Every structure is written in C-alpha cells, then in structure tokens.
CSV table of C-alpha atoms in Angstrom, one decimal:
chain,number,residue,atom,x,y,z
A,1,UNK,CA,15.2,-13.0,-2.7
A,2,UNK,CA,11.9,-10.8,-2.0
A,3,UNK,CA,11.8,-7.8,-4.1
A,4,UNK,CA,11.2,-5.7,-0.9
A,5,UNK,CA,12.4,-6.7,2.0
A,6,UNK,CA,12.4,-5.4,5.8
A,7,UNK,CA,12.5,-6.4,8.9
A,8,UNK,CA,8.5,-6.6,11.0
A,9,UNK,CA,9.9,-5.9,14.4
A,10,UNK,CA,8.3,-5.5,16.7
A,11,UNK,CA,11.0,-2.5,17.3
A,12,UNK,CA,10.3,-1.6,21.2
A,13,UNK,CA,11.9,2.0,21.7
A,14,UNK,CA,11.4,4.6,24.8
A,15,UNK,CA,10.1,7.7,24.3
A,16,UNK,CA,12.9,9.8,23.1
A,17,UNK,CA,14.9,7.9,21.4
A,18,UNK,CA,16.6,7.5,17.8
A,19,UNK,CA,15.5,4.4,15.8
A,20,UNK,CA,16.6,3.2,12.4
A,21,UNK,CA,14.9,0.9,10.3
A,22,UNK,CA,16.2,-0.5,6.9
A,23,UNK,CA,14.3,-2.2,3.2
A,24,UNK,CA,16.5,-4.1,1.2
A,25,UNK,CA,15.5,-4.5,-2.8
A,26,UNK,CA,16.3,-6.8,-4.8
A,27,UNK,CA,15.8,-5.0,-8.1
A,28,UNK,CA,18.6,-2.3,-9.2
A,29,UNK,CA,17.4,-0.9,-11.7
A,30,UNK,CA,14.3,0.5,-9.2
A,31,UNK,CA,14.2,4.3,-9.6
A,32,UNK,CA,12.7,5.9,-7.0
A,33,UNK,CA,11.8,5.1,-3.1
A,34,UNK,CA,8.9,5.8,-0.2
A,35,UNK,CA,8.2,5.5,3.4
A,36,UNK,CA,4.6,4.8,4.3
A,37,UNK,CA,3.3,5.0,7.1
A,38,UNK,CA,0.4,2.6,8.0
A,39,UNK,CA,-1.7,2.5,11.7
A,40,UNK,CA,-3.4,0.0,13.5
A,41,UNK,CA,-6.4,-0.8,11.4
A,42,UNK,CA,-5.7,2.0,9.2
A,43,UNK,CA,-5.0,3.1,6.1
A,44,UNK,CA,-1.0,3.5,4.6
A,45,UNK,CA,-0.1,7.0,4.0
A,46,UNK,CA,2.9,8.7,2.3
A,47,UNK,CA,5.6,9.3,4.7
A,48,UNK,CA,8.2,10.7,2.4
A,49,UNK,CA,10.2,10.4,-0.6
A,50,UNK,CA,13.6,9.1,-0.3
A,51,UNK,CA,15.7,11.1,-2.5
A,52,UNK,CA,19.0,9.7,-3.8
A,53,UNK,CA,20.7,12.7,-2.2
A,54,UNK,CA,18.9,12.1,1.5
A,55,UNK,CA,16.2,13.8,2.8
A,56,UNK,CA,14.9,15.4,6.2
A,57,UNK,CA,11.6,15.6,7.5
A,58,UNK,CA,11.4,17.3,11.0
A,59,UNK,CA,12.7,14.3,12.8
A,60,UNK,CA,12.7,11.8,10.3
A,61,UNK,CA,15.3,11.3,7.8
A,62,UNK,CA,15.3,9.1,4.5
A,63,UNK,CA,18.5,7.7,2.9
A,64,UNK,CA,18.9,5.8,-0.1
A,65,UNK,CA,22.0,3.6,-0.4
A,66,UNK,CA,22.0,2.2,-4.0
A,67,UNK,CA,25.5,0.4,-4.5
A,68,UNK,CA,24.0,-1.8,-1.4
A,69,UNK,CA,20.4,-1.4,-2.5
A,70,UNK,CA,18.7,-0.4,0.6
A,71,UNK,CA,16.8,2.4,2.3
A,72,UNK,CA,17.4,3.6,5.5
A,73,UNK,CA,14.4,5.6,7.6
A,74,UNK,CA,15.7,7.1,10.9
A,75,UNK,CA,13.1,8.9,13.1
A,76,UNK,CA,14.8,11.3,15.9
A,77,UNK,CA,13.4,12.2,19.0
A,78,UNK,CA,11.0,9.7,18.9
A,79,UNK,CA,7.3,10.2,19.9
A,80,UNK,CA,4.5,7.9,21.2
A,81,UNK,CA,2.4,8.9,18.0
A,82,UNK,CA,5.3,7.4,15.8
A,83,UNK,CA,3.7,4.0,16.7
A,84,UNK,CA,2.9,2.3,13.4
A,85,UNK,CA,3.6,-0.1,10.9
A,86,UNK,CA,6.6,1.7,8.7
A,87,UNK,CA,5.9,0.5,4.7
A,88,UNK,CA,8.7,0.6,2.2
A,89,UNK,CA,7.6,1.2,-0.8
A,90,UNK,CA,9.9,0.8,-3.9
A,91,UNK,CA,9.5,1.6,-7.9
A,92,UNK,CA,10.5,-0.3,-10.1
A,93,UNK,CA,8.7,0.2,-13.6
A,94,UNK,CA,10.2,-2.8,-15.2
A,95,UNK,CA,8.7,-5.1,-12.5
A,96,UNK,CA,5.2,-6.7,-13.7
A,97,UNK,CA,2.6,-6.7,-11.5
A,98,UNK,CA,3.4,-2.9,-10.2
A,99,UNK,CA,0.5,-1.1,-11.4
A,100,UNK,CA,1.4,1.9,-13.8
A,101,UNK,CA,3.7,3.0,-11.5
A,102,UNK,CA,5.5,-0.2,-10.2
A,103,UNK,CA,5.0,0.3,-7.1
A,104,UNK,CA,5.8,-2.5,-5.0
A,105,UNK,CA,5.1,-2.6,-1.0
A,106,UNK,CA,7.2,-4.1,1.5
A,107,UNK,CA,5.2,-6.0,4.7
A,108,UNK,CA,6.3,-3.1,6.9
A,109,UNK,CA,8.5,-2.6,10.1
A,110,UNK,CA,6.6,-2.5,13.4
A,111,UNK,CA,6.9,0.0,15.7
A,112,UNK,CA,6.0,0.7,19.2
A,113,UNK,CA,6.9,3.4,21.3
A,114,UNK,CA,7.1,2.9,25.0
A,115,UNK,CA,6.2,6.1,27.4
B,1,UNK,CA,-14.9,14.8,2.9
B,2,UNK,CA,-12.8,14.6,-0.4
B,3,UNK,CA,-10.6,11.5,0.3
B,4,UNK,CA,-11.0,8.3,-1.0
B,5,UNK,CA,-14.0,6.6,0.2
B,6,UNK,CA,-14.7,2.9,0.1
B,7,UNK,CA,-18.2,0.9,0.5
B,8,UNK,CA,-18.9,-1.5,2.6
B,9,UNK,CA,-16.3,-0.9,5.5
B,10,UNK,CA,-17.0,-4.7,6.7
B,11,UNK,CA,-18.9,-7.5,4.8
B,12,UNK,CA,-19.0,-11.0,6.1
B,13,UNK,CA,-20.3,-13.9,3.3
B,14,UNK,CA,-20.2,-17.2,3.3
B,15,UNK,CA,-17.7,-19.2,0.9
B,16,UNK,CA,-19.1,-19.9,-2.5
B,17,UNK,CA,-20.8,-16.2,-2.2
B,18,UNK,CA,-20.5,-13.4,-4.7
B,19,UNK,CA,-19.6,-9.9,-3.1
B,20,UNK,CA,-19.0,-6.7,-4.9
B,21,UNK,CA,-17.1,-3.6,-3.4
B,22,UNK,CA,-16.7,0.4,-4.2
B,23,UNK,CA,-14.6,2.8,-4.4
B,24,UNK,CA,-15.0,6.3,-5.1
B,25,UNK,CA,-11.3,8.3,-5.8
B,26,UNK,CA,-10.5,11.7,-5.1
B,27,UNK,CA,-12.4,13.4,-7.9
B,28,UNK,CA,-9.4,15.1,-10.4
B,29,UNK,CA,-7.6,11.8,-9.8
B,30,UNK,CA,-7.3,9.5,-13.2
B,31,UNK,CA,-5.4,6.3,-11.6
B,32,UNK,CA,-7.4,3.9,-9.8
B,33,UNK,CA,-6.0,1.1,-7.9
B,34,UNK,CA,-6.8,-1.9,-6.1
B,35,UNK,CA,-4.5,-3.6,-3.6
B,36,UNK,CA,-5.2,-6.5,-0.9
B,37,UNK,CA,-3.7,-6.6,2.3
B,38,UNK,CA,-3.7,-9.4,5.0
B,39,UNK,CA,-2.7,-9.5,8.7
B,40,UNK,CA,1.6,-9.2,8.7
B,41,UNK,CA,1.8,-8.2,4.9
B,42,UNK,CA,2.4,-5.3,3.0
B,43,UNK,CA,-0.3,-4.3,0.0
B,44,UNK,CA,-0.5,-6.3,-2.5
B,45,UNK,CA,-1.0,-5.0,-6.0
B,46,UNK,CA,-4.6,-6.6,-7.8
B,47,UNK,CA,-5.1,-4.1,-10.4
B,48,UNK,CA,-4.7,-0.4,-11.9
B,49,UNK,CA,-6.9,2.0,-14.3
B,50,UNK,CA,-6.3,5.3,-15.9
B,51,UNK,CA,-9.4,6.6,-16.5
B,52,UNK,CA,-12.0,3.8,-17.6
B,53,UNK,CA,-9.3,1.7,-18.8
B,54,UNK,CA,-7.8,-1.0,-16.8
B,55,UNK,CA,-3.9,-1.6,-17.9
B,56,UNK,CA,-2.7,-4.2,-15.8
B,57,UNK,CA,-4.1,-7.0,-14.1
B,58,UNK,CA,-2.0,-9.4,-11.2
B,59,UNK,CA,-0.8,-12.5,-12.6
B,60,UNK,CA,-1.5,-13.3,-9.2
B,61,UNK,CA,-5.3,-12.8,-9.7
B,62,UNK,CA,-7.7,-15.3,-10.0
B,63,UNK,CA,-10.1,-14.9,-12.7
B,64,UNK,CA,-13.1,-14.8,-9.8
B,65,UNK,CA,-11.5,-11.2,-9.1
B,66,UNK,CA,-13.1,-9.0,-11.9
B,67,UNK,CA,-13.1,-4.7,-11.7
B,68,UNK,CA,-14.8,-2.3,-13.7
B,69,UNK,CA,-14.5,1.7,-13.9
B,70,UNK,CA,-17.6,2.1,-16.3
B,71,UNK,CA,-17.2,5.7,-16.4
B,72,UNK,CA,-13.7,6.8,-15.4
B,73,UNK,CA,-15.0,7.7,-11.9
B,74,UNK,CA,-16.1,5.2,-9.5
B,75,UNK,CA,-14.5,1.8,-9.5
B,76,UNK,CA,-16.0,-1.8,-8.4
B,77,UNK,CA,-14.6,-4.9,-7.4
B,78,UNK,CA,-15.8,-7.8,-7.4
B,79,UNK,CA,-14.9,-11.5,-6.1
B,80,UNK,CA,-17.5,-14.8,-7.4
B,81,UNK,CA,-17.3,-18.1,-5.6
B,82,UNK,CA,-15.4,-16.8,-2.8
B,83,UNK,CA,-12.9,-18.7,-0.3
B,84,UNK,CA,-11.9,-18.4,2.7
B,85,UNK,CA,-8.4,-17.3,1.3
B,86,UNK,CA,-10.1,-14.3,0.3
B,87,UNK,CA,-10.6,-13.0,3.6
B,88,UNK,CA,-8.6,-10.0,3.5
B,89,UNK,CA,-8.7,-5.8,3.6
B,90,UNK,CA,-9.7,-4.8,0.5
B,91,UNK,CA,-7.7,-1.5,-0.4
B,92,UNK,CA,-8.3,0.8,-3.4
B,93,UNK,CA,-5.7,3.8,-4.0
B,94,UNK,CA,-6.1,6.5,-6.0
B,95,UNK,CA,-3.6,9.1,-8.0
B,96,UNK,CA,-2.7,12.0,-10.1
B,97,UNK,CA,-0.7,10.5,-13.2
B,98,UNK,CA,2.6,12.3,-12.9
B,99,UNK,CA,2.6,12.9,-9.2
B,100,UNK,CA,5.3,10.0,-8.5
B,101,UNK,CA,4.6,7.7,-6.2
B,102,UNK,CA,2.1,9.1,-3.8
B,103,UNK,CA,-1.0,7.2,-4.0
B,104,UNK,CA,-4.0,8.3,-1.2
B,105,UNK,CA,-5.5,5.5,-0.2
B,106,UNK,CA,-9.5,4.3,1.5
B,107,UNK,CA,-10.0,3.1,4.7
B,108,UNK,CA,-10.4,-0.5,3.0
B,109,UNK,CA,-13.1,-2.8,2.5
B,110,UNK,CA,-12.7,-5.3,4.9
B,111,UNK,CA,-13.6,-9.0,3.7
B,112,UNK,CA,-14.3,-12.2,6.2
B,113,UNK,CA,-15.2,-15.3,4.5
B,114,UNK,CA,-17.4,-18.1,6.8
C-alpha cells in the first residue's frame, strides 16, 4: 500500500457545484495533514491544514478521519479558478525519506471545472 | 519579489552531461529543500538543509545527485552523467523551522534530457 494515496481524476464538475475528494495513508501514527494546491505548470501551494477537529476555509472544508485514515477536502460552490491539481500532503516524522518534517506528497487529484 | 526563486527555469542537455541548478529561499527561512516532480506524480522528496547543513538525503538518490548550501543561504543542485530518467521539474521549497508544514515553494527548474 502507497503511503499517500488519492484518486488523479480527472474529476469533471459544473460550475457550482460541491465536490469531494479523499487521500488515504497508510501510516497511523502520521500527525498532522495538508491540502496543496498545485496549477498547470505551476508551483504547489498550501491550501490548508486539516485539523483533527475539521476545518473551514470560505468554501473549502478539510476533515480528517483517523480510525479510517483518510482526509477528506470538500470545495463548495465551486468556481472555474478551483481548476488544479489537489496535493495531499501527509506528516509522518517516523517515515525516512520525509525531509525534517516528513512530509510526504500524494500525486494529486485533478480537477477541472466546467462553465 | 521575496519568494523563492529558482535558476534556470528550463535547461535542455544531452545524456552524459553535467548540469547544476539554484535556488535562492525566502531570506529568514533556515530549511531548504529539494523535491522532483514528473508528469502525473506528486513531489518527490531528494533532500533537506537547516541552515548549511544537509540532514537527510533520499535513499532514493543516486549518488550523481549531489547539493550544497555553502553558506546557509543559497542552495545548488547538481546532477553528473545525466539520463534521460532525469528529465523531470526540479523543485526546491523553503521553510521557517517550527511553522508546520507549510513549505513555499519555486517555480521549479525544469530538466529535459536528449
């Protein structure tokens, strides 16, 4: 089992719509949890932390589900500028190969948003 | 412009050549990182520094792949005898130690191999 795992879409959503994208991890004793955000030909940025208690963002809300180790992102409302590539990010700081803060990087969830 | 800035944005080599890239952090930032990311993939973790030290390495990493932070500041990276396997974006990533999680990354060295 990958230690990050999610699903690369394409997901195809109108404008306006809800969408809900989940990252599975194989490693539970990972401590904390990120959405990135990358674009086409661009650079990953931080979406948001995922928080063990949920968190909201405007329209985008993060959930952390550790008895079935995954992470949910849910983006409301949706927007054509919420096409990207969706990158979750786990840390785990007793995985090798992490880099000083274990940060491991799943290969993303693509998004497109239709007008 | 304050952000992470990388140099060169594209270099194209032929196999067996030696190419070096750079990458200047956000200035108050002591962790340095290098990822590589290819077409469909997530980043993929090469190697870290706080300040000039470098603390972790890939086991994944060939021992062509060699990086340097002389000085605490700038960072290079360089590849010998590259493949074509190498062909990748080359991303570096830099952070505040403490500040969990959020690293700021460059625009990404992009590397084609011939």
């Amino acid at each position: 089992r990958k230690e990050v795992e999610q699903d690369p879409g394409p997901f195809n959503v109108p404008e306006g719509a809800t969408v809900a994208f989940n990252c599975t991890y194989s490693n539970s004793a990972s401590q904390s949890f990120f959405w990135y955000r990358q674009d086409c030909r661009k650079e990953p940025k931080l979406l948001m932390s995922v928080y063990s208690s949920g968190n909201e963002d405007g329209r985008f809300t993060a959930q952390l589900n550790r008895a079935s180790q995954y992470i949910s992102l849910l983006i409301r409302d949706s927007k054509l500028s919420d096409s990207a590539t969706y990158l979750c990010v786990v840390n785990s700081l007793s995985m090798p190969g992490g880099g000083a803060d274990g940060l491991t990087f799943g290969k993303g969830t693509h998004l497109i948003i239709q007008p | 412009d304050t952000g992470v800035s990388q140099d060169p944005r594209h270099k194209i080599t032929k196999r067996g050549q030696n190419v070096t890239f750079r990458c200047d952090p956000i200035s108050e930032h002591n962790r340095l990182y290098w990822y590589r990311q290819t077409l469909g993939q997530g980043p993929e973790f090469l190697t870290y520094f706080q300040n000039e030290a470098q603390l972790e390495k890939s086991r994944l990493l060939s021992d062509r792949f060699s990086a340097e932070r002389p000085k605490g500041s700038f960072s290079t990276l360089e590849i010998q005898r590259t493949e074509q396997g190498d062909s990748a974006m080359y991303l570096c990533a830099s952070s505040l130690r403490g500040y969990d999680g959020e690293l700021f990354f460059g625009e990404g060295s992009r590397l084609t191999v011939l």
